[in-house]
CSV table of C-alpha atoms in Angstrom, one decimal:
chain,number,residue,atom,x,y,z
A,14,MET,CA,-6.5,-1.1,33.7
A,15,THR,CA,-8.7,1.6,32.3
A,16,LEU,CA,-10.0,4.3,34.5
A,17,LEU,CA,-13.4,5.7,33.9
A,18,CYS,CA,-13.2,9.4,34.8
A,19,THR,CA,-16.1,11.5,36.0
A,20,SER,CA,-14.9,14.7,34.3
A,21,ALA,CA,-12.6,15.8,31.5
A,22,ASP,CA,-10.6,17.7,34.2
A,23,GLU,CA,-10.0,14.5,36.0
A,24,ALA,CA,-9.1,12.8,32.7
A,25,VAL,CA,-6.3,15.3,31.9
A,26,SER,CA,-4.9,15.6,35.5
A,27,GLY,CA,-1.2,15.2,36.0
A,28,ILE,CA,-0.1,16.3,32.5
A,29,ALA,CA,3.3,17.9,33.2
A,30,ASP,CA,4.9,21.0,31.7
A,31,GLY,CA,7.1,20.1,28.8
A,32,SER,CA,5.1,17.0,27.8
A,33,THR,CA,4.7,15.7,24.3
A,34,VAL,CA,0.9,15.5,23.6
A,35,LEU,CA,-0.7,13.8,20.6
A,36,VAL,CA,-3.9,15.4,19.7
A,37,GLY,CA,-6.4,13.4,17.5
A,38,GLY,CA,-8.5,14.8,14.8
A,39,PHE,CA,-8.3,15.8,11.2
A,40,GLY,CA,-9.5,19.4,11.1
A,41,THR,CA,-12.3,19.2,13.6
A,42,ALA,CA,-13.5,15.6,12.8
A,43,GLY,CA,-12.4,13.5,15.8
A,44,MET,CA,-10.9,16.4,17.6
A,45,PRO,CA,-11.2,15.9,21.4
A,46,PHE,CA,-12.6,19.3,22.2
A,47,ASP,CA,-13.6,18.6,25.8
A,48,LEU,CA,-10.1,17.2,26.7
A,49,ILE,CA,-8.4,20.2,25.1
A,50,ASP,CA,-10.6,22.6,27.0
A,51,ALA,CA,-9.7,20.7,30.2
A,52,LEU,CA,-6.0,20.9,29.4
A,53,ILE,CA,-6.4,24.7,29.0
A,54,ARG,CA,-7.9,24.8,32.5
A,55,GLN,CA,-5.2,22.4,33.8
A,56,GLY,CA,-2.6,24.8,32.5
A,57,ALA,CA,0.4,22.6,31.5
A,58,ARG,CA,2.9,24.7,29.5
A,59,ASN,CA,5.8,24.3,27.1
A,60,LEU,CA,4.0,21.5,25.4
A,61,THR,CA,5.0,19.8,22.2
A,62,VAL,CA,1.8,19.0,20.3
A,63,VAL,CA,1.6,16.5,17.5
A,64,SER,CA,-1.5,16.8,15.4
A,65,ASN,CA,-2.4,16.8,11.7
A,66,ASN,CA,-3.3,20.4,11.6
A,67,ALA,CA,-2.4,23.5,13.7
A,68,GLY,CA,-5.9,24.3,14.9
A,69,ASN,CA,-9.0,25.6,13.2
A,70,ALA,CA,-10.8,28.9,14.0
A,71,ASP,CA,-10.7,29.7,17.8
A,72,THR,CA,-11.7,26.5,19.5
A,73,GLY,CA,-10.1,23.1,20.2
A,74,LEU,CA,-6.4,23.0,19.4
A,75,ALA,CA,-6.4,26.6,18.3
A,76,ALA,CA,-7.6,27.7,21.7
A,77,LEU,CA,-4.7,25.7,23.3
A,78,LEU,CA,-2.3,27.5,21.1
A,79,ALA,CA,-3.9,30.8,21.9
A,80,ALA,CA,-3.5,30.1,25.6
A,81,GLY,CA,0.3,30.1,25.0
A,82,GLN,CA,0.7,26.5,26.3
A,83,VAL,CA,2.4,25.1,23.2
A,84,SER,CA,6.0,25.8,22.3
A,85,LYS,CA,6.3,23.4,19.4
A,86,ILE,CA,3.9,21.7,17.0
A,87,VAL,CA,4.6,18.8,14.7
A,88,CYS,CA,2.0,18.5,11.9
A,89,SER,CA,1.5,17.9,8.2
A,90,PHE,CA,-0.8,20.8,7.3
A,91,PRO,CA,-0.7,23.9,9.5
A,92,ARG,CA,-1.7,26.4,6.8
A,93,GLN,CA,-5.5,26.6,6.4
A,94,THR,CA,-8.0,29.3,5.7
A,95,ASP,CA,-9.0,29.3,9.4
A,96,SER,CA,-5.6,28.7,11.0
A,97,TRP,CA,-5.2,32.4,12.0
A,98,VAL,CA,-4.2,31.6,15.6
A,99,PHE,CA,-1.3,29.5,14.5
A,100,ASP,CA,-0.3,31.8,11.7
A,101,GLU,CA,0.1,34.7,14.0
A,102,LEU,CA,2.1,32.8,16.6
A,103,TYR,CA,4.4,31.3,13.8
A,104,ARG,CA,5.0,34.7,12.1
A,105,GLY,CA,5.7,36.2,15.5
A,106,GLY,CA,8.3,33.5,16.2
A,107,LYS,CA,6.4,32.3,19.2
A,108,ILE,CA,6.0,28.7,18.2
A,109,GLU,CA,8.3,26.1,16.6
A,110,LEU,CA,7.0,24.2,13.6
A,111,GLU,CA,8.1,20.8,12.3
A,112,VAL,CA,6.3,19.9,9.1
A,113,ALA,CA,6.0,16.2,8.4
A,114,PRO,CA,4.4,14.4,5.5
A,115,GLN,CA,1.1,13.1,6.7
A,116,GLY,CA,2.0,9.5,6.0
A,117,ASN,CA,5.3,9.9,7.9
A,118,LEU,CA,3.4,11.5,10.8
A,119,ALA,CA,1.1,8.5,11.1
A,120,GLU,CA,3.8,5.9,10.5
A,121,ARG,CA,6.2,7.5,13.0
A,122,MET,CA,3.5,7.2,15.7
A,123,ARG,CA,2.7,3.7,14.6
A,124,ALA,CA,6.4,2.8,14.9
A,125,ALA,CA,6.6,4.2,18.4
A,126,GLY,CA,3.5,2.2,19.4
A,127,ALA,CA,4.9,-1.0,17.9
A,128,GLY,CA,8.4,-0.7,19.3
A,129,ILE,CA,9.9,-0.1,15.9
A,130,GLY,CA,13.0,2.1,16.1
A,131,GLY,CA,12.4,3.8,12.7
A,132,PHE,CA,11.7,3.0,9.1
A,133,TYR,CA,12.9,3.8,5.6
A,134,THR,CA,10.4,5.4,3.3
A,135,ARG,CA,10.4,6.9,-0.2
A,136,THR,CA,8.2,9.7,0.9
A,137,GLY,CA,10.2,13.0,0.9
A,138,VAL,CA,13.3,11.7,-0.9
A,139,GLY,CA,15.0,14.6,-2.7
A,140,THR,CA,12.9,17.2,-0.9
A,141,LEU,CA,13.5,19.8,1.8
A,142,LEU,CA,11.8,17.5,4.4
A,143,ALA,CA,14.5,14.9,3.9
A,144,GLU,CA,17.5,17.2,4.3
A,145,GLY,CA,20.0,16.0,6.8
A,146,LYS,CA,18.3,12.6,7.2
A,147,GLU,CA,20.0,9.3,6.5
A,148,THR,CA,19.2,7.8,3.2
A,149,ARG,CA,19.7,4.2,2.0
A,150,GLU,CA,19.4,2.4,-1.3
A,151,ILE,CA,17.2,-0.7,-1.1
A,152,ASP,CA,16.5,-2.7,-4.3
A,153,GLY,CA,17.8,0.1,-6.4
A,154,ARG,CA,15.5,2.8,-4.9
A,155,THR,CA,16.4,5.6,-2.5
A,156,TYR,CA,14.7,5.7,0.9
A,157,VAL,CA,14.9,8.1,3.8
A,158,LEU,CA,15.1,7.1,7.5
A,159,GLU,CA,12.2,8.4,9.7
A,160,LEU,CA,12.3,8.1,13.4
A,161,PRO,CA,9.4,7.2,15.8
A,162,ILE,CA,7.2,9.8,17.6
A,163,ALA,CA,6.5,8.6,21.1
A,164,ALA,CA,4.5,10.8,23.5
A,165,ASP,CA,3.7,11.3,27.1
A,166,VAL,CA,0.0,11.7,26.5
A,167,ALA,CA,-2.5,11.1,23.7
A,168,LEU,CA,-5.8,13.0,23.7
A,169,ILE,CA,-8.3,11.4,21.4
A,170,SER,CA,-12.0,11.0,20.8
A,171,ALA,CA,-14.0,7.9,20.0
A,172,HIS,CA,-17.7,7.1,19.5
A,173,THR,CA,-18.2,4.4,22.1
A,174,ALA,CA,-16.0,2.7,24.8
A,175,ASP,CA,-16.7,-0.2,27.0
A,176,THR,CA,-15.5,0.1,30.6
A,177,LEU,CA,-12.4,-2.0,29.7
A,178,GLY,CA,-11.4,0.7,27.2
A,179,ASN,CA,-12.2,-1.0,24.0
A,180,LEU,CA,-13.1,1.6,21.4
A,181,VAL,CA,-15.1,2.0,18.3
A,182,TYR,CA,-15.1,5.1,16.1
A,183,ARG,CA,-17.5,6.8,13.7
A,184,LYS,CA,-16.7,7.4,10.0
A,185,THR,CA,-13.7,9.6,9.2
A,186,ALA,CA,-13.6,10.9,12.8
A,187,ARG,CA,-11.4,7.8,13.4
A,188,ASN,CA,-8.4,9.3,11.5
A,189,PHE,CA,-5.3,9.4,13.7
A,190,ALA,CA,-6.9,8.2,17.0
A,191,PRO,CA,-6.1,4.4,16.8
A,192,VAL,CA,-2.4,5.1,16.0
A,193,MET,CA,-2.1,7.8,18.6
A,194,ALA,CA,-3.6,5.5,21.2
A,195,THR,CA,-0.7,3.1,20.8
A,196,ALA,CA,2.1,5.8,20.9
A,197,ALA,CA,1.6,7.5,24.2
A,198,ALA,CA,2.5,6.5,27.8
A,199,THR,CA,-1.0,7.6,28.8
A,200,THR,CA,-3.9,7.6,26.4
A,201,VAL,CA,-7.0,9.6,27.3
A,202,VAL,CA,-10.2,9.2,25.4
A,203,GLN,CA,-13.4,11.3,25.3
A,204,VAL,CA,-16.4,9.3,24.1
A,205,ARG,CA,-20.0,9.9,23.4
A,206,HIS,CA,-21.1,6.6,25.0
A,207,VAL,CA,-19.9,4.2,27.6
A,208,VAL,CA,-21.2,0.6,27.6
A,209,GLU,CA,-20.6,-2.5,29.7
A,210,PRO,CA,-18.1,-5.2,28.6
A,211,GLY,CA,-19.8,-7.5,26.1
A,212,ALA,CA,-21.9,-4.8,24.6
A,213,LEU,CA,-19.4,-4.1,21.8
A,214,ASP,CA,-19.0,-6.8,19.1
A,215,PRO,CA,-15.4,-8.0,19.7
A,216,GLU,CA,-15.0,-8.3,15.9
A,217,ALA,CA,-15.8,-4.6,15.5
A,218,VAL,CA,-13.5,-3.3,18.2
A,219,VAL,CA,-10.9,-1.0,16.5
A,220,THR,CA,-8.7,0.0,19.5
A,221,PRO,CA,-8.4,-2.8,22.1
A,222,GLY,CA,-8.5,-1.6,25.7
A,223,ILE,CA,-4.9,-2.4,26.4
A,224,TYR,CA,-4.0,0.9,24.7
A,225,VAL,CA,-6.5,3.0,26.7
A,226,ASP,CA,-5.8,4.5,30.2
A,227,ARG,CA,-8.6,7.0,30.9
A,228,ILE,CA,-12.0,7.4,29.5
A,229,VAL,CA,-14.5,10.2,30.0
A,230,ARG,CA,-18.0,10.4,28.6
A,231,VAL,CA,-19.0,13.8,27.3
A,232,PRO,CA,-22.4,14.9,26.0
A,233,SER,CA,-22.5,14.9,22.2
B,20,MET,CA,1.5,-3.2,-43.4
B,21,SER,CA,1.3,-0.1,-41.2
B,22,VAL,CA,2.5,3.5,-41.5
B,23,VAL,CA,3.6,5.7,-38.6
B,24,SER,CA,1.4,8.7,-38.2
B,25,PRO,CA,1.6,11.6,-35.8
B,26,SER,CA,-0.8,11.2,-32.9
B,27,ILE,CA,-2.0,14.6,-31.7
B,28,VAL,CA,-5.3,16.4,-31.8
B,29,GLU,CA,-5.2,20.2,-32.1
B,30,HIS,CA,-8.4,22.1,-31.3
B,31,THR,CA,-7.5,25.5,-32.7
B,32,ASP,CA,-11.1,26.4,-33.6
B,33,ARG,CA,-11.9,27.2,-29.9
B,34,GLY,CA,-10.4,28.7,-26.8
B,35,PRO,CA,-8.7,27.0,-23.9
B,36,LEU,CA,-10.6,24.5,-21.7
B,37,GLY,CA,-12.6,25.9,-18.8
B,38,ARG,CA,-12.0,24.3,-15.4
B,39,ASP,CA,-15.0,22.1,-15.6
B,40,GLU,CA,-13.9,20.9,-19.1
B,41,MET,CA,-10.5,20.1,-17.8
B,42,ALA,CA,-12.0,17.9,-15.1
B,43,ARG,CA,-14.1,16.2,-17.7
B,44,VAL,CA,-11.2,15.5,-20.0
B,45,LEU,CA,-9.2,14.0,-17.1
B,46,ALA,CA,-12.1,12.0,-15.8
B,47,GLY,CA,-12.4,10.4,-19.3
B,48,ASP,CA,-8.9,9.0,-19.0
B,49,ILE,CA,-9.5,7.3,-15.6
B,50,PRO,CA,-9.7,3.5,-16.1
B,51,PRO,CA,-13.0,1.9,-15.1
B,52,GLY,CA,-12.8,0.3,-11.7
B,53,ALA,CA,-9.6,2.2,-10.6
B,54,TYR,CA,-8.9,3.1,-7.0
B,55,VAL,CA,-8.3,6.9,-7.2
B,56,ASN,CA,-7.3,9.7,-4.8
B,57,LEU,CA,-8.3,13.2,-5.9
B,58,GLY,CA,-6.2,15.9,-4.3
B,59,ILE,CA,-7.5,19.0,-2.6
B,60,GLY,CA,-8.9,21.8,-4.7
B,61,GLN,CA,-9.4,21.6,-8.4
B,62,PRO,CA,-8.7,17.8,-8.6
B,63,THR,CA,-11.7,17.2,-6.4
B,64,THR,CA,-14.0,18.4,-9.2
B,65,VAL,CA,-13.0,15.4,-11.3
B,66,ALA,CA,-15.4,13.3,-9.2
B,67,ASP,CA,-18.3,15.2,-10.8
B,68,HIS,CA,-17.5,13.6,-14.1
B,69,LEU,CA,-17.1,10.0,-13.0
B,70,PRO,CA,-20.4,8.2,-13.8
B,71,PRO,CA,-21.4,5.5,-11.3
B,72,GLU,CA,-21.0,2.8,-14.0
B,73,SER,CA,-17.3,3.7,-14.2
B,74,GLY,CA,-16.9,1.7,-11.0
B,75,VAL,CA,-14.1,4.1,-9.9
B,76,ILE,CA,-13.6,3.9,-6.1
B,77,LEU,CA,-12.5,7.1,-4.5
B,78,HIS,CA,-10.0,7.1,-1.6
B,79,THR,CA,-9.7,10.0,0.8
B,80,GLU,CA,-6.5,10.0,2.8
B,81,ASN,CA,-8.3,10.8,6.1
B,82,GLY,CA,-9.5,7.3,6.1
B,83,MET,CA,-12.1,6.1,3.7
B,84,LEU,CA,-12.7,4.2,0.5
B,85,GLY,CA,-15.9,4.5,-1.4
B,86,MET,CA,-16.4,8.2,-0.9
B,87,GLY,CA,-19.6,9.6,-2.4
B,88,PRO,CA,-20.5,13.1,-3.6
B,89,ALA,CA,-20.5,16.2,-1.4
B,90,ALA,CA,-23.1,16.2,1.4
B,91,THR,CA,-25.7,18.9,1.5
B,92,GLY,CA,-28.5,19.9,3.9
B,93,GLY,CA,-29.5,17.2,6.3
B,94,ALA,CA,-26.9,14.8,5.0
B,95,ILE,CA,-24.0,16.9,6.4
B,96,ASP,CA,-22.3,14.9,9.2
B,97,PRO,CA,-19.3,16.4,11.0
B,98,ASP,CA,-17.8,13.0,11.3
B,99,LEU,CA,-17.7,12.4,7.6
B,100,ILE,CA,-15.4,14.7,5.6
B,101,ASN,CA,-12.9,14.5,2.8
B,102,ALA,CA,-9.3,15.5,2.8
B,103,GLY,CA,-10.2,19.1,2.0
B,104,LYS,CA,-12.4,18.9,5.2
B,105,PHE,CA,-15.6,19.3,3.3
B,106,PRO,CA,-18.7,17.2,4.2
B,107,VAL,CA,-19.1,14.2,1.9
B,108,THR,CA,-21.3,11.0,1.7
B,109,GLU,CA,-20.5,7.3,1.8
B,110,LEU,CA,-21.4,4.9,-1.0
B,111,PRO,CA,-22.6,1.3,-0.5
B,112,GLY,CA,-19.4,-0.8,0.0
B,113,ALA,CA,-17.5,2.1,1.7
B,114,SER,CA,-14.9,1.3,4.3
B,115,TYR,CA,-13.2,3.3,7.0
B,116,PHE,CA,-9.7,2.9,8.4
B,117,HIS,CA,-7.1,4.8,10.4
B,118,HIS,CA,-4.4,7.1,9.1
B,119,ALA,CA,-1.5,4.6,9.2
B,120,ASP,CA,-3.6,2.1,7.1
B,121,SER,CA,-4.7,4.9,4.8
B,122,PHE,CA,-1.2,5.9,4.1
B,123,ALA,CA,0.1,2.4,3.9
B,124,MET,CA,-2.5,2.0,1.1
B,125,MET,CA,-0.9,5.0,-0.7
B,126,ARG,CA,2.8,4.4,0.1
B,127,GLY,CA,2.5,0.6,-0.6
B,128,GLY,CA,1.5,1.2,-4.2
B,129,HIS,CA,-2.1,0.0,-3.9
B,130,LEU,CA,-3.8,3.1,-5.3
B,131,ASP,CA,-4.0,3.0,-9.1
B,132,LEU,CA,-4.0,6.8,-9.6
B,133,CYS,CA,-3.9,10.1,-7.9
B,134,VAL,CA,-4.7,13.6,-9.3
B,135,LEU,CA,-2.8,16.5,-7.8
B,136,GLY,CA,-2.5,20.2,-8.4
B,137,ALA,CA,1.0,21.7,-9.0
B,138,TYR,CA,3.0,25.0,-8.9
B,139,GLN,CA,5.4,23.4,-11.4
B,140,VAL,CA,6.2,20.1,-13.2
B,141,SER,CA,9.6,19.5,-14.7
B,142,ALA,CA,10.2,17.8,-18.1
B,143,SER,CA,11.4,14.7,-16.2
B,144,GLY,CA,8.3,14.6,-14.1
B,145,ASP,CA,9.5,16.2,-10.9
B,146,LEU,CA,6.6,17.8,-9.0
B,147,ALA,CA,6.5,21.0,-6.9
B,148,ASN,CA,3.1,21.5,-5.3
B,149,TRP,CA,3.5,22.1,-1.5
B,150,HIS,CA,5.5,25.2,-0.8
B,151,THR,CA,6.3,28.4,-2.6
B,152,GLY,CA,9.6,28.7,-0.7
B,153,GLU,CA,8.9,32.4,0.0
B,154,PRO,CA,10.4,33.5,3.4
B,155,ASP,CA,7.1,34.3,5.0
B,156,ALA,CA,5.2,31.3,3.6
B,157,ILE,CA,4.0,28.7,6.0
B,158,PRO,CA,4.9,25.3,4.6
B,159,ALA,CA,2.1,22.7,4.6
B,160,VAL,CA,2.6,19.4,2.9
B,161,GLY,CA,-0.3,17.2,3.9
B,162,GLY,CA,-0.3,13.9,2.0
B,163,ALA,CA,1.1,15.2,-1.2
B,164,MET,CA,4.6,13.6,-0.9
B,165,ASP,CA,3.1,10.3,0.1
B,166,LEU,CA,0.7,10.3,-2.8
B,167,ALA,CA,3.3,11.4,-5.4
B,168,VAL,CA,5.7,8.5,-4.6
B,169,GLY,CA,3.0,5.9,-3.8
B,170,ALA,CA,0.3,6.0,-6.4
B,171,LYS,CA,0.9,3.8,-9.5
B,172,GLN,CA,0.1,6.8,-11.7
B,173,VAL,CA,0.3,10.5,-11.0
B,174,PHE,CA,-1.8,12.9,-13.0
B,175,VAL,CA,-1.3,16.6,-12.5
B,176,MET,CA,-4.1,19.1,-13.2
B,177,MET,CA,-3.1,22.8,-13.5
B,178,SER,CA,-3.3,25.8,-15.7
B,179,LEU,CA,-0.3,25.8,-18.0
B,180,PHE,CA,0.7,29.4,-17.4
B,181,THR,CA,0.8,31.6,-14.3
B,182,ARG,CA,-1.2,34.8,-14.2
B,183,THR,CA,1.9,36.6,-15.5
B,184,GLY,CA,2.3,34.1,-18.4
B,185,GLU,CA,5.2,32.0,-17.1
B,186,PRO,CA,4.9,28.3,-18.1
B,187,LYS,CA,4.5,25.9,-15.2
B,188,LEU,CA,6.0,23.1,-17.3
B,189,VAL,CA,9.7,23.8,-16.8
B,190,LYS,CA,13.1,22.3,-17.4
B,191,GLU,CA,13.9,22.2,-13.7
B,192,CYS,CA,11.5,23.2,-10.9
B,193,THR,CA,12.5,26.3,-9.0
B,194,TYR,CA,9.9,25.8,-6.3
B,195,PRO,CA,10.7,23.2,-3.5
B,196,LEU,CA,10.1,19.7,-4.7
B,197,THR,CA,7.4,17.4,-3.6
B,198,ALA,CA,8.8,14.3,-5.3
B,199,LEU,CA,11.3,13.3,-8.0
B,200,ARG,CA,10.2,11.9,-11.4
B,201,CYS,CA,6.8,11.0,-10.3
B,202,VAL,CA,4.4,12.7,-12.8
B,203,ASP,CA,3.0,10.6,-15.7
B,204,ARG,CA,0.5,13.1,-17.3
B,205,ILE,CA,-0.3,16.8,-17.1
B,206,TYR,CA,-3.8,18.0,-17.8
B,207,THR,CA,-3.9,21.8,-18.5
B,208,ASP,CA,-6.3,24.3,-20.0
B,209,VAL,CA,-4.4,24.4,-23.3
B,210,ALA,CA,-2.9,21.0,-23.7
B,211,THR,CA,-2.4,17.5,-22.2
B,212,PHE,CA,1.1,16.1,-21.9
B,213,GLU,CA,2.5,12.6,-21.3
B,214,ILE,CA,5.9,12.3,-19.6
B,215,THR,CA,7.5,9.2,-21.0
B,216,GLY,CA,11.0,8.6,-19.8
B,217,ASN,CA,12.9,11.6,-21.0
B,218,GLN,CA,10.3,13.0,-23.5
B,219,VAL,CA,7.3,15.3,-23.0
B,220,VAL,CA,4.7,14.2,-25.5
B,221,VAL,CA,1.7,16.5,-26.4
B,222,ARG,CA,-1.5,14.5,-26.9
B,223,GLU,CA,-4.1,17.2,-27.4
B,224,THR,CA,-4.3,21.0,-27.5
B,225,TRP,CA,-7.1,23.6,-27.1
B,226,GLY,CA,-7.0,27.1,-28.4
B,227,ILE,CA,-3.4,26.8,-29.4
B,228,SER,CA,-1.5,25.0,-32.1
B,229,PHE,CA,1.4,22.5,-31.3
B,230,SER,CA,3.9,24.9,-32.9
B,231,GLU,CA,2.7,27.9,-30.9
B,232,LEU,CA,2.8,25.8,-27.7
B,233,CYS,CA,6.4,24.9,-28.5
B,234,SER,CA,7.3,28.5,-28.7
B,235,ARG,CA,5.7,29.4,-25.3
B,236,VAL,CA,7.2,26.5,-23.3
B,237,ASP,CA,10.9,26.2,-22.6
B,238,VAL,CA,10.9,22.4,-22.8
B,239,PRO,CA,11.3,20.3,-25.9
B,240,LEU,CA,7.9,18.9,-26.8
B,241,GLU,CA,7.2,15.9,-29.0
B,242,VAL,CA,4.3,14.6,-30.9
B,243,GLY,CA,3.4,11.0,-30.2
B,244,GLU,CA,3.3,8.4,-32.9
B,245,ARG,CA,0.8,5.8,-33.7
B,246,HIS,CA,0.8,2.9,-36.1
B,247,VAL,CA,-2.1,3.2,-38.7
B,248,HIS,CA,-3.0,0.0,-40.5
């Protein structure tokens, strides 16, 4: 059952201290800014955040980091020209970083969402990022075992939802959102438009409503 | 009857290639109709030298095939960016997909070619391009490891020497590795190389002769052979 919330604050209510939170977006495309701002107001602390980047400039995920609510971040590409908030926390020893290859990050969440207990991949074999991990020869090639990333909450954005939680996205703002929606116990989505069931072409739905728990419409 | 003749072109009557010229040389070796991922930074400029009639389809790992040129002015759309997070455009026939699909495309061997930058490449094709390994460096890998193991062919684009003159083509990489034995070709400002099994073959040089190149790189270099009828 998908709940249509009246505010972003209602949509993020109940997120507990110590939660693992998936945050959608690639850079700022698809980043759920309003949900993050609400999470800052809500104040949950000691969070583990999983997101492709570690925040850009001073808004969105960077603001959540600056608020001191995140103790660990799992991401593929923290270092950017405008990641100064993260850079300072990291160099000051105030945040733990786990770097994961981007494809592993996506696939580990996909595995969690699909009930898969892990997978063997060639990505990272022979590198620092595979150190200490189980490896296995399959058909003469070496693979490394990667484990799922399951979360308490996913905060994502989409373009349009119907009231059953079916989602469509827009262009490259889609990025991690469909995978994250499957990997969290509670998936919260901010959307630009909400429509009645039947208004979305069923052939075009990208995320079926079964994965979506809460929706809030935010002005674009 | 055919004779074996050395296959190398030496342009010693000019200086090294400029960045734009490097991109043009590399673009000329991309097969028509190939599905190609261009890495962040210098490799992105290869797109400027791919004419529409080449039929090359560009993949960007944040979830798109059929990426068009950079967007400017009113065409800038915050929802439409490339892997470097710059605004781009879509071409007719473009498609969008989520990250797990995008990386399945890469890891599953469906991309014909990727072009990546590098700190170092070893003589056996090991690639180091994600981390300097310095104690205060913040590591950031992005999709480099996935691309390096997944694309059918990996082309590297880099200057051959560091600012202090150290060659980046080395016996063994000293920087942390991105992937093992994955690089097929290296395009540099002074030469192009092909890594074939255990040999590094020089195909073309600019502003330097083959013999001078051999003296400046601590890796055995070979000249390719071709059969002339």
